Coordinates of N, CA and C in Angstrom, one line a residue:
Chain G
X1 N 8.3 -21.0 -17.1 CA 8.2 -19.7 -16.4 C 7.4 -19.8 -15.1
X2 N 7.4 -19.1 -14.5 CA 6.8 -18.6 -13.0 C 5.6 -17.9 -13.2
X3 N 4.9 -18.5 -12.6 CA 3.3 -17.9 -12.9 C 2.1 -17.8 -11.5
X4 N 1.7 -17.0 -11.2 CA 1.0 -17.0 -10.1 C -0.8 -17.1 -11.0
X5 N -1.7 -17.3 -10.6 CA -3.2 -17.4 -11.1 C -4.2 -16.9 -10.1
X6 N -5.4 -16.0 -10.2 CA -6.1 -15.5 -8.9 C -6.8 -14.6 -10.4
X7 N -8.2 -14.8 -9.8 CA -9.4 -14.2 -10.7 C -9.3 -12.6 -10.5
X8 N -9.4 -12.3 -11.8 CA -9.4 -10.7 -11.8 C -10.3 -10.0 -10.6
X9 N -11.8 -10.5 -10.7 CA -12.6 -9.7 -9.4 C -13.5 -10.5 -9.5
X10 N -14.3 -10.5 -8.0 CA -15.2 -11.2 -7.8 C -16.1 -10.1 -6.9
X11 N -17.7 -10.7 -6.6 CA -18.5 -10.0 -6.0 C -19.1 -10.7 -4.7
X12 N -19.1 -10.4 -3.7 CA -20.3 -11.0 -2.5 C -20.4 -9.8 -1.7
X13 N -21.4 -10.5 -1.0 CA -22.6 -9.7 -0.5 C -22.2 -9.4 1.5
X14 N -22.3 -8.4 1.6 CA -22.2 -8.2 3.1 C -23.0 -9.2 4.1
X15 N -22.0 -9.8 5.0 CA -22.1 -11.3 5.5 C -22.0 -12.4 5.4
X16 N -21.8 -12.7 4.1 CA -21.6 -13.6 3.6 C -20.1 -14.3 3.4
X17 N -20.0 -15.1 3.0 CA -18.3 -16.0 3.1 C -18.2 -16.0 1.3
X18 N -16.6 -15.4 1.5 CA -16.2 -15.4 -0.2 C -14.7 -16.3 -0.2
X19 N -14.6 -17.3 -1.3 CA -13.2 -17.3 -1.3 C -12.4 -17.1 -2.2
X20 N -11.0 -16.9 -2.2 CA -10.7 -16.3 -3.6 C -9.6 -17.2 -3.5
X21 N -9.5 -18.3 -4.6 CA -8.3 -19.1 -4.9 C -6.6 -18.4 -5.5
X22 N -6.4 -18.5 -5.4 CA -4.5 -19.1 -6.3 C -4.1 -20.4 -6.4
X23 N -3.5 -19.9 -7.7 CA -3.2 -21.3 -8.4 C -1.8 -20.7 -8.5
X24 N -0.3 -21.4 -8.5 CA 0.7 -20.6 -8.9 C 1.9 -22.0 -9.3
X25 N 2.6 -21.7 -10.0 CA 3.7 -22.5 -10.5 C 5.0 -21.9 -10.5
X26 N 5.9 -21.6 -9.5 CA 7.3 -21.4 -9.1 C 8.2 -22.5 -9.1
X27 N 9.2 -21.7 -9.5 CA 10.5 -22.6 -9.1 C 11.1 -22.5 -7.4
X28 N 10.4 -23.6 -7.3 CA 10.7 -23.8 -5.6 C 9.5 -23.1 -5.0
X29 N 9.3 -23.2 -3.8 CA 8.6 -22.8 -3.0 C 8.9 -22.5 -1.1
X30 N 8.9 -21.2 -0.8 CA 9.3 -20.8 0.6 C 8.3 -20.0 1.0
X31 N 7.0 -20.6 0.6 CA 6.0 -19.8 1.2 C 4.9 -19.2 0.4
X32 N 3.7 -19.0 1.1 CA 2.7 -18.4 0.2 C 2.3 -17.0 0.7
X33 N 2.0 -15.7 0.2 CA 1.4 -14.5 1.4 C 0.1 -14.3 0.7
X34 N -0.5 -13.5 1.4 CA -1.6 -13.0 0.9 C -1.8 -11.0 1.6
X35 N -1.6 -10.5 1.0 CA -2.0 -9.1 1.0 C -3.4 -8.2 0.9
X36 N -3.5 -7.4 1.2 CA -4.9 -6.7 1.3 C -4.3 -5.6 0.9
X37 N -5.3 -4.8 -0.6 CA -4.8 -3.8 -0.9 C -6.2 -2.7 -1.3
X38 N -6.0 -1.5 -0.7 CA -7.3 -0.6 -0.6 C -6.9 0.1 -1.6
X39 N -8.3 0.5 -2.0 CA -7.7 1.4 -3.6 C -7.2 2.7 -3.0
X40 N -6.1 3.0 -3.9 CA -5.1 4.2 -3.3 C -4.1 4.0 -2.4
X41 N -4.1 2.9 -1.6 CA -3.4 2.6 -0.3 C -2.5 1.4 -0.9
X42 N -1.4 1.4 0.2 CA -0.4 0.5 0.2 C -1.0 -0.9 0.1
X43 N -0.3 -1.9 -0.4 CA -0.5 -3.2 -0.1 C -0.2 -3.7 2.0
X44 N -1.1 -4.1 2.8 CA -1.0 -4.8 4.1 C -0.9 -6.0 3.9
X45 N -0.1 -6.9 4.7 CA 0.2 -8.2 5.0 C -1.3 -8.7 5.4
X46 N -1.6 -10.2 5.5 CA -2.8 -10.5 5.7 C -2.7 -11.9 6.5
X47 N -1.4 -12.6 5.3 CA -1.2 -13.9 5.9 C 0.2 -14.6 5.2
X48 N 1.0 -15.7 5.9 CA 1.7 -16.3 5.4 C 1.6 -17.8 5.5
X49 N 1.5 -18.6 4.8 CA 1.6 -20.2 4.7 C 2.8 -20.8 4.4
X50 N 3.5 -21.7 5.0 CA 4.1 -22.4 4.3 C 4.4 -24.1 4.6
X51 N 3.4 -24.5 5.0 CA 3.0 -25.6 5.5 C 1.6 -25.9 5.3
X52 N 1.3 -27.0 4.7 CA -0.2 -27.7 4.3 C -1.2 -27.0 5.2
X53 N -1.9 -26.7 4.8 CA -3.3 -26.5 6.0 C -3.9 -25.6 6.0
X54 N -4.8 -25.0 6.8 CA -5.4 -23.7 7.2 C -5.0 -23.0 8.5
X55 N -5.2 -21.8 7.9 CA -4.2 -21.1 9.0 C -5.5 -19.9 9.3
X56 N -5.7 -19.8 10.2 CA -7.0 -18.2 10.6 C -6.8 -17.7 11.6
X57 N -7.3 -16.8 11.2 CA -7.1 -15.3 11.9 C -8.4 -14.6 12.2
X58 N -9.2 -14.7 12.8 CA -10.0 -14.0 13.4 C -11.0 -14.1 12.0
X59 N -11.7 -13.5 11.2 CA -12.5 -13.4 10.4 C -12.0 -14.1 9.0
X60 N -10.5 -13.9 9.0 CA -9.9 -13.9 7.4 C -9.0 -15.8 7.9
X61 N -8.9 -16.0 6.9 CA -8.1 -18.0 7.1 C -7.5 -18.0 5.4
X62 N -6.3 -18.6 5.5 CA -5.7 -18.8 4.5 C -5.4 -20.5 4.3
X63 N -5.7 -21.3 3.3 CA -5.2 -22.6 3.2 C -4.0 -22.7 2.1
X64 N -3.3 -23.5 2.3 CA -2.2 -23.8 1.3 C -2.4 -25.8 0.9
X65 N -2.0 -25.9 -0.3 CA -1.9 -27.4 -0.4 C -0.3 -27.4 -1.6
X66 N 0.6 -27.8 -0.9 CA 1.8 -27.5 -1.7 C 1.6 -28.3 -3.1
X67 N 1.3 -29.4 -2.9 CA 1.0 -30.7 -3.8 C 0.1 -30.5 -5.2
X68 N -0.6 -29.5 -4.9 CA -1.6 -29.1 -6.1 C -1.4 -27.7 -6.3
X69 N -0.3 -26.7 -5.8 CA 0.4 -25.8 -6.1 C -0.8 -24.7 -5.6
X70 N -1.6 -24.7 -4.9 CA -3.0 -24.0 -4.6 C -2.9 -23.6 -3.1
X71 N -3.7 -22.2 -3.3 CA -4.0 -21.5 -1.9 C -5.3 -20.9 -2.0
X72 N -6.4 -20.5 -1.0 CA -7.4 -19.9 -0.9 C -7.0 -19.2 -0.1
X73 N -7.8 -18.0 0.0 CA -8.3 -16.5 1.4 C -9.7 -17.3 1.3
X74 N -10.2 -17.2 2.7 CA -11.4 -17.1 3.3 C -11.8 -16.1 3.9
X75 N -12.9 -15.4 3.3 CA -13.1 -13.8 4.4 C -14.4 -14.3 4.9
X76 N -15.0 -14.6 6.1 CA -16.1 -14.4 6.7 C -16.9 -13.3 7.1
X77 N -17.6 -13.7 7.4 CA -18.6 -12.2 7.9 C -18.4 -11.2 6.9
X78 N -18.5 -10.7 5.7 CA -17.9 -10.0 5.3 C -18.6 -8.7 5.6
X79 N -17.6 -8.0 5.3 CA -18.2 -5.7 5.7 C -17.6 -5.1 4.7
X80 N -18.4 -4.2 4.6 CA -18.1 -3.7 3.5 C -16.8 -2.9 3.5
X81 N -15.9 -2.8 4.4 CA -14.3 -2.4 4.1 C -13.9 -3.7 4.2
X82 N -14.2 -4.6 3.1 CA -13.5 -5.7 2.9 C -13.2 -5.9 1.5
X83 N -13.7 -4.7 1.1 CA -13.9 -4.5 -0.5 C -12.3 -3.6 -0.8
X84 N -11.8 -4.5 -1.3 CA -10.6 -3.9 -1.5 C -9.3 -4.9 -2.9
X85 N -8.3 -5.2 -3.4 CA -8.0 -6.0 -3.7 C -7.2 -7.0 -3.0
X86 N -7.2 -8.4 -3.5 CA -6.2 -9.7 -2.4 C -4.9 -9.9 -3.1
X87 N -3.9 -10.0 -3.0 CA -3.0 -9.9 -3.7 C -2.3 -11.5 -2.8
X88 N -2.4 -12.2 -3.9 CA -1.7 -13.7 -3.6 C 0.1 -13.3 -4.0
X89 N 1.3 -13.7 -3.4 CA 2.6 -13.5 -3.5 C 3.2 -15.3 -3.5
X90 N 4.3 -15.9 -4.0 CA 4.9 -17.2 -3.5 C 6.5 -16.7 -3.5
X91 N 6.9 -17.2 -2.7 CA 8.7 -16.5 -2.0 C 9.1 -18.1 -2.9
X92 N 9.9 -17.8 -4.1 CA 10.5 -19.1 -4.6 C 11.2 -19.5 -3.8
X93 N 12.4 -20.5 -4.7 CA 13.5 -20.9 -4.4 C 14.3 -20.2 -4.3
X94 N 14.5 -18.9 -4.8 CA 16.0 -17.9 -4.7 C 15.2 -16.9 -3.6
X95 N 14.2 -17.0 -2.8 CA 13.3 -16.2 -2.0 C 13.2 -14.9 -2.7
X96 N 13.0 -14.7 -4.2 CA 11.9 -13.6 -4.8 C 10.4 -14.0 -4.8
X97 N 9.8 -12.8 -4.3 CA 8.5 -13.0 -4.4 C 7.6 -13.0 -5.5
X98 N 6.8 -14.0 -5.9 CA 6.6 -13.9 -7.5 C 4.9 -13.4 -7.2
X99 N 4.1 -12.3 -7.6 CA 3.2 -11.9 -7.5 C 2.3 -12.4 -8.7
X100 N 0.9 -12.6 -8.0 CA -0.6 -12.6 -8.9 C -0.9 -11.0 -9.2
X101 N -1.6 -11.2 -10.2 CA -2.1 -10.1 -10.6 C -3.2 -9.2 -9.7
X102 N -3.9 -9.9 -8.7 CA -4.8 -9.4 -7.5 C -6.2 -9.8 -7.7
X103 N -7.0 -9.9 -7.1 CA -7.9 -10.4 -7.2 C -9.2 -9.0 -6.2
X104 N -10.1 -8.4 -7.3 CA -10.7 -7.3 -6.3 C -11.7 -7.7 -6.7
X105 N -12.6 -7.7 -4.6 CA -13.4 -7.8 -4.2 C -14.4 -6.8 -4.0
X106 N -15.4 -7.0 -4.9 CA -16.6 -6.3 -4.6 C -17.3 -6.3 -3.3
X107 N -17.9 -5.4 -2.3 CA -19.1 -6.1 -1.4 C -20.1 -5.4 -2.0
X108 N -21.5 -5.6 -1.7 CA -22.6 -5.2 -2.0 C -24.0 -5.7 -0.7
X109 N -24.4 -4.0 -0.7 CA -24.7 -4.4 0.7 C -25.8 -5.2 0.6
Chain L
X1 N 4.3 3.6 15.7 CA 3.8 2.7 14.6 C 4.8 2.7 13.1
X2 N 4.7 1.6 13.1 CA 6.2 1.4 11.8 C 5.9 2.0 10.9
X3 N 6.4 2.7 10.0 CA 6.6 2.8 8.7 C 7.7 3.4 7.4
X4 N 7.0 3.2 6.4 CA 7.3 3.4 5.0 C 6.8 4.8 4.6
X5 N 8.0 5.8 4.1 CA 7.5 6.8 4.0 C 7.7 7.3 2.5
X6 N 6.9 7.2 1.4 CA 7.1 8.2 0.2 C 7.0 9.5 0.5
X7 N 8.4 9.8 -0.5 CA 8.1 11.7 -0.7 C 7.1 12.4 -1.0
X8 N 7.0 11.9 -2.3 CA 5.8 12.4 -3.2 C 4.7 11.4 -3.3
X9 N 3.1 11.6 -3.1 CA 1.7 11.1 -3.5 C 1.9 11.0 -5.3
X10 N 2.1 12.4 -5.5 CA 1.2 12.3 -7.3 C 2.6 13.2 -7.9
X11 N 3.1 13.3 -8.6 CA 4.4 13.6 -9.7 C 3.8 13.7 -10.9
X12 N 3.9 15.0 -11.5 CA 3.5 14.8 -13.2 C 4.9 14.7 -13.4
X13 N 5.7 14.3 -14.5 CA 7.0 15.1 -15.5 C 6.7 15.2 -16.6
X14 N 7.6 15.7 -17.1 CA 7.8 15.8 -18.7 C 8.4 14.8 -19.4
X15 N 8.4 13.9 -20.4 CA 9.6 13.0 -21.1 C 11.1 13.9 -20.8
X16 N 11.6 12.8 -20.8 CA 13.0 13.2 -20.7 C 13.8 13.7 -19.2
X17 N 12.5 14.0 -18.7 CA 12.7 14.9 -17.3 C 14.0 13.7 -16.4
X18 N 14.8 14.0 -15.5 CA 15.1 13.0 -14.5 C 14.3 13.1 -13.5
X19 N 13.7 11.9 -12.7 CA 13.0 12.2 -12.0 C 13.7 11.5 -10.4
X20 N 13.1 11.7 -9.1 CA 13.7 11.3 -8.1 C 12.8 10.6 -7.3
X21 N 12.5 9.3 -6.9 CA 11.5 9.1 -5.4 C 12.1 8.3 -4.5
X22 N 11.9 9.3 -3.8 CA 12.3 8.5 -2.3 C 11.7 7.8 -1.3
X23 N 12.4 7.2 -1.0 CA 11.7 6.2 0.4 C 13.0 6.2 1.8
X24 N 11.9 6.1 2.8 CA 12.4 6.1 3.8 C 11.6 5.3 5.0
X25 N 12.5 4.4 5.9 CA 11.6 3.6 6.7 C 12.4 3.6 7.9
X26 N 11.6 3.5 8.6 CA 12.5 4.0 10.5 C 12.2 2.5 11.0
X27 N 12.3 1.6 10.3 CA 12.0 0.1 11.4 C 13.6 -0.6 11.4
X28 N 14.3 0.1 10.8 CA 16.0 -0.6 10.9 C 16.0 -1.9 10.5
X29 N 15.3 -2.0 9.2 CA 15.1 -2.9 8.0 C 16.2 -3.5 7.3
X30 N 16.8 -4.1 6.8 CA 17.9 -4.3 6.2 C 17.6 -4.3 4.6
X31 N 16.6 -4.5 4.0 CA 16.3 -4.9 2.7 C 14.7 -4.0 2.3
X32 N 15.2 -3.7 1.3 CA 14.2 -2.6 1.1 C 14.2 -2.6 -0.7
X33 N 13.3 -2.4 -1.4 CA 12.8 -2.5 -2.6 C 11.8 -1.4 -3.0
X34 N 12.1 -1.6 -4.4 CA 10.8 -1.1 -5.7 C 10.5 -1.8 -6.6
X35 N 9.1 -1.5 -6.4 CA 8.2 -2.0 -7.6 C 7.2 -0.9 -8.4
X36 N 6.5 -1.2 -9.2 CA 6.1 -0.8 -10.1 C 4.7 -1.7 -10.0
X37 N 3.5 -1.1 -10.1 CA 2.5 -1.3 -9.8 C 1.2 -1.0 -11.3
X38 N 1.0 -1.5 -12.2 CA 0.0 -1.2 -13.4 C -1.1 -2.5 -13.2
X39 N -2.4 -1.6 -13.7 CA -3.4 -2.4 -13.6 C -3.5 -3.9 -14.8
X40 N -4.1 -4.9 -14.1 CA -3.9 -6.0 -14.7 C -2.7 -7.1 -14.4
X41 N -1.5 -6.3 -14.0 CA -0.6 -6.7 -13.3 C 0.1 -7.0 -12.4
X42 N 0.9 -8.1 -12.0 CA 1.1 -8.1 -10.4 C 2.2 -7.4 -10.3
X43 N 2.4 -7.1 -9.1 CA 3.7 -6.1 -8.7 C 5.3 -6.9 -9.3
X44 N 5.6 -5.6 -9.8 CA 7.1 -5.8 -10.8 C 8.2 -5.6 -10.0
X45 N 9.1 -5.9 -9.5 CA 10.8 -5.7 -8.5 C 11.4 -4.7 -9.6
X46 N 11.7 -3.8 -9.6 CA 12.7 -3.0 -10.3 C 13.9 -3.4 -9.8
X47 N 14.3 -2.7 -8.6 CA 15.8 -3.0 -7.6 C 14.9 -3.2 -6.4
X48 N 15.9 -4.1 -5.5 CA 16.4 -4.0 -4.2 C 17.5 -3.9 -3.6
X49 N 17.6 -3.9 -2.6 CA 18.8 -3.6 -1.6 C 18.8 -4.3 -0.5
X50 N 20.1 -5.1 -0.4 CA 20.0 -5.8 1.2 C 20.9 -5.5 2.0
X51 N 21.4 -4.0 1.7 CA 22.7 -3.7 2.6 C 22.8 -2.2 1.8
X52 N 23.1 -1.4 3.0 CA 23.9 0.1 2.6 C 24.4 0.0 1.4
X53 N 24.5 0.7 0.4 CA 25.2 0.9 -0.5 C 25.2 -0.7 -1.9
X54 N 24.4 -1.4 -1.5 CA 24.5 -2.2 -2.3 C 23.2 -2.4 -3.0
X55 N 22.8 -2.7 -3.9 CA 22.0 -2.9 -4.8 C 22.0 -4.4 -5.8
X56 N 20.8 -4.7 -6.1 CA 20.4 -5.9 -7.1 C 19.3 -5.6 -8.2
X57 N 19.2 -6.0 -9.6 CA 18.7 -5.5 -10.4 C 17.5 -7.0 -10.4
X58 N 15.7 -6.2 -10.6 CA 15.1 -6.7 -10.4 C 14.4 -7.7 -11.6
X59 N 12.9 -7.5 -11.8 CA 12.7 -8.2 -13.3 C 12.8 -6.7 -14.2
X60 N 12.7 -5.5 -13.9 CA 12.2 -4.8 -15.0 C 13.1 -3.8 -14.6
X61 N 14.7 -3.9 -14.9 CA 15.6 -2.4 -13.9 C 15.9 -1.7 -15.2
X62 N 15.6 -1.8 -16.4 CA 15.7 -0.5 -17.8 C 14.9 0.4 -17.4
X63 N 16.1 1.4 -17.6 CA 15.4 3.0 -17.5 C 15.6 3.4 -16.0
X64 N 15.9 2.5 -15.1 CA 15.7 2.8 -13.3 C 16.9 2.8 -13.2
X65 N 17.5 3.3 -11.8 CA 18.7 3.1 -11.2 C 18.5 3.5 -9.9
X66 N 18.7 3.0 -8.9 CA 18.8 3.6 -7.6 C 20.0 3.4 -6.5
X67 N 20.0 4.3 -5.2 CA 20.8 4.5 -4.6 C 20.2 4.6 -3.0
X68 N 21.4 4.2 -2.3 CA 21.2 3.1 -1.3 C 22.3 3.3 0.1
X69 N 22.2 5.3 0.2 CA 23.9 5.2 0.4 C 23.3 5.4 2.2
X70 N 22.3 5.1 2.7 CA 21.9 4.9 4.2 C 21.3 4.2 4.4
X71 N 20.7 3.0 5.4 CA 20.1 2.1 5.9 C 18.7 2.3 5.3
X72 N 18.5 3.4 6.1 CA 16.6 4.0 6.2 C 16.4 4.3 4.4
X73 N 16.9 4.6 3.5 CA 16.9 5.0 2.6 C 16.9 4.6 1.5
X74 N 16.0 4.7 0.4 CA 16.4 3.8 -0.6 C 15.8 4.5 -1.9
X75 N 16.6 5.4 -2.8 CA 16.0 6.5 -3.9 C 15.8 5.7 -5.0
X76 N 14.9 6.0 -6.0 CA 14.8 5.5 -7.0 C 14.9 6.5 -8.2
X77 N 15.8 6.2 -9.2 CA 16.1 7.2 -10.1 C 15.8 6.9 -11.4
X78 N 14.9 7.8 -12.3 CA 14.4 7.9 -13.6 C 15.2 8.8 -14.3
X79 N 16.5 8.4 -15.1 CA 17.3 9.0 -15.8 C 17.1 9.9 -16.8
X80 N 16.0 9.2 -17.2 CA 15.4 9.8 -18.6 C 14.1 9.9 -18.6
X81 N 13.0 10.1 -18.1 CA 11.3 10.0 -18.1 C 11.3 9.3 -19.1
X82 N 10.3 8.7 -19.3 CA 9.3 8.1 -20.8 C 8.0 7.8 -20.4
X83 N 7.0 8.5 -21.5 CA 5.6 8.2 -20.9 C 5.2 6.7 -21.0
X84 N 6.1 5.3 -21.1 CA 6.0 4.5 -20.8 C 6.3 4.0 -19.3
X85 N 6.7 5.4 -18.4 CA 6.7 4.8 -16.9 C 5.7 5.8 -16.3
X86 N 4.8 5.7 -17.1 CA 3.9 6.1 -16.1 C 3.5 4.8 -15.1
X87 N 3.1 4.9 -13.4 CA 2.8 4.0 -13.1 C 2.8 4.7 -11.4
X88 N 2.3 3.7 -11.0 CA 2.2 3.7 -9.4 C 3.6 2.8 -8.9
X89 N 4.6 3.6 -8.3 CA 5.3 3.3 -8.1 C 5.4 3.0 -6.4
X90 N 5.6 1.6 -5.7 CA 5.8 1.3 -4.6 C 7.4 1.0 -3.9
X91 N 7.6 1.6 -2.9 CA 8.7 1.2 -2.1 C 8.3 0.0 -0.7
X92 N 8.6 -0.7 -0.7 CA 8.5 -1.7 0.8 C 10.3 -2.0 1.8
X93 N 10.1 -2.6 2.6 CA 10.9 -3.0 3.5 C 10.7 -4.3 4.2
X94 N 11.8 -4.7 4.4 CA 11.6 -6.1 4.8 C 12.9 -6.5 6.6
X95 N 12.9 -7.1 7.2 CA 13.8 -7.5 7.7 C 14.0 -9.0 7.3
X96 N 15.6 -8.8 7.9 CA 16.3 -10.8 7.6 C 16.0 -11.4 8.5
X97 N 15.8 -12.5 8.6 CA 16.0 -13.6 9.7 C 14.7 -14.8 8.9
X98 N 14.7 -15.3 9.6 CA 14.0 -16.4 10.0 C 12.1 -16.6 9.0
X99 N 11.6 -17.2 8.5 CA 10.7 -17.3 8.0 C 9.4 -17.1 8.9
X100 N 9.8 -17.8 9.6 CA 8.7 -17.6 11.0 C 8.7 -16.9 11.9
X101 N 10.1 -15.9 12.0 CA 9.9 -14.6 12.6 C 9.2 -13.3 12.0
X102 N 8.8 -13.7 11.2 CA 8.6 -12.9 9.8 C 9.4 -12.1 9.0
X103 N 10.3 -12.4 8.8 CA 10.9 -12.1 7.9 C 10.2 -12.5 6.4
X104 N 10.9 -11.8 5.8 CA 10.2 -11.5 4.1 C 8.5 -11.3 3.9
X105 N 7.9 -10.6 5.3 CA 7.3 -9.5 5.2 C 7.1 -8.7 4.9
X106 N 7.0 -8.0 3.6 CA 6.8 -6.6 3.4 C 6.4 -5.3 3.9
X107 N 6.7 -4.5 4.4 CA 5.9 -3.3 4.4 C 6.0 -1.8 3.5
X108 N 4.9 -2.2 3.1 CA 4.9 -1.0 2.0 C 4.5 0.3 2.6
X109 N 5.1 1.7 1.6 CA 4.9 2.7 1.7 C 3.5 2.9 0.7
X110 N 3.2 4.2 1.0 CA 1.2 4.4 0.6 C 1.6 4.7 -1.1
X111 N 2.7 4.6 -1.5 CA 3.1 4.7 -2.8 C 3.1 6.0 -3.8
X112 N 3.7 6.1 -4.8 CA 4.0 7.4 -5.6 C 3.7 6.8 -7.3
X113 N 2.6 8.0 -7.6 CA 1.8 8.4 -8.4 C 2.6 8.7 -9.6
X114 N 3.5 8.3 -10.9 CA 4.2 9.2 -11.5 C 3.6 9.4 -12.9
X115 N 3.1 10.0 -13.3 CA 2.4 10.6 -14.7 C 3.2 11.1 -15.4
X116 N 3.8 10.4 -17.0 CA 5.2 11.5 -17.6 C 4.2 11.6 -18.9
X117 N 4.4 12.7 -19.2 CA 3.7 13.7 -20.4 C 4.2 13.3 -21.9

């Protein structure tokens, strides 16, 4: 079966650097996303991988490593509207998106 | 500024009730979807759509059915309520092309709240 992995919630501290892994096992692979989701609010786009590496964006960086089926979010500087959940996504082989369960981040000031 | 528009925020019904949510998105999207949103879980595909009038059944399409008969438009229909759908129900949109144009980027609407009794 198809399985995405990403820790139910985690906590850090305002300023500080947090990362939140996925682990995921698809049939095929056309990509990784990562989502930002505010309680109450729609899920927002955040990032896409589909090529080894790290990829950043101003405060937030996504890595992928196809080979070990693994991806991180990197949030830097963190602020406290950064507290919200991460939602890891992988686009298979038939390009369905197979979703993690989410991963919500505490800040604390 | 793009978006995804739900009808309804928060919907109580009754079992049995039929229920209706709509979506609507003005970015001239070709492919548009529902899911189904419960805590602990990651987001569920009920249906999508990649063309007017046509439809695909997702991981979880019992009990759902929708319709598809305008571009911008994509309804989702609860034939029969059951307090087993209660849930936070999400509409998104996507356009085709290219992976690095972004395509199979989502954009979600702020979502619908359904509570059945």
């Amino acid at each position: 079966g198809q399985n995405i992995d990403q820790p139910t919630e985690m906590t850090a501290t305002e300023g500080a650097i947090v990362q939140i892994n996925c682990t995921y096992q698809t049939s095929g692979f056309n990509g990784l996303f990562w989502y930002q989701q505010h309680a109450g609010e729609a899920p927002t786009f955040l990032s896409y991988n589909v090529l080894d590496g790290l990829e950043e964006k101003g405060r937030f960086s996504s890595f992928l490593s196809r080979s070990k089926g693994y991806s991180y979010l990197l949030l830097k500087e963190l602020q406290m509207k950064d507290s919200a959940s991460y939602l890891c996504a992988v686009l298979d082989s038939n390009y369905q998106l197979i979703w993690g369960a989410g991963t919500k981040l505490i800040i604390k000031p | 500024d793009v978006k995804v528009t739900q009808s309804s925020r928060y919907l109580v019904k009754r079992t049995g009730e039929k229920v209706f949510l709509e979506c609507v998105q003005d970015m001239d999207h070709e492919n548009m979807f529902w899911y189904r949103q419960d805590p602990g879980l990651g987001l569920r595909l009920i249906y999508f759509s990649y063309d007017v009038k046509m439809k695909e059944k997702g991981d979880i399409p019992e009990g759902y059915s929708v319709s598809r008969e305008k571009k911008e438009r994509f309804s989702l229909i609860l034939e029969s309520a059951s307090t087993n759908q209660t849930s936070m129900y999400l509409c998104a949109s996507s356009f085709t092309g290219t992976a690095f144009s972004g395509a199979n980027v989502l954009t979600f609407g702020a979502g619908s709240r359904l509570t059945v009794l």
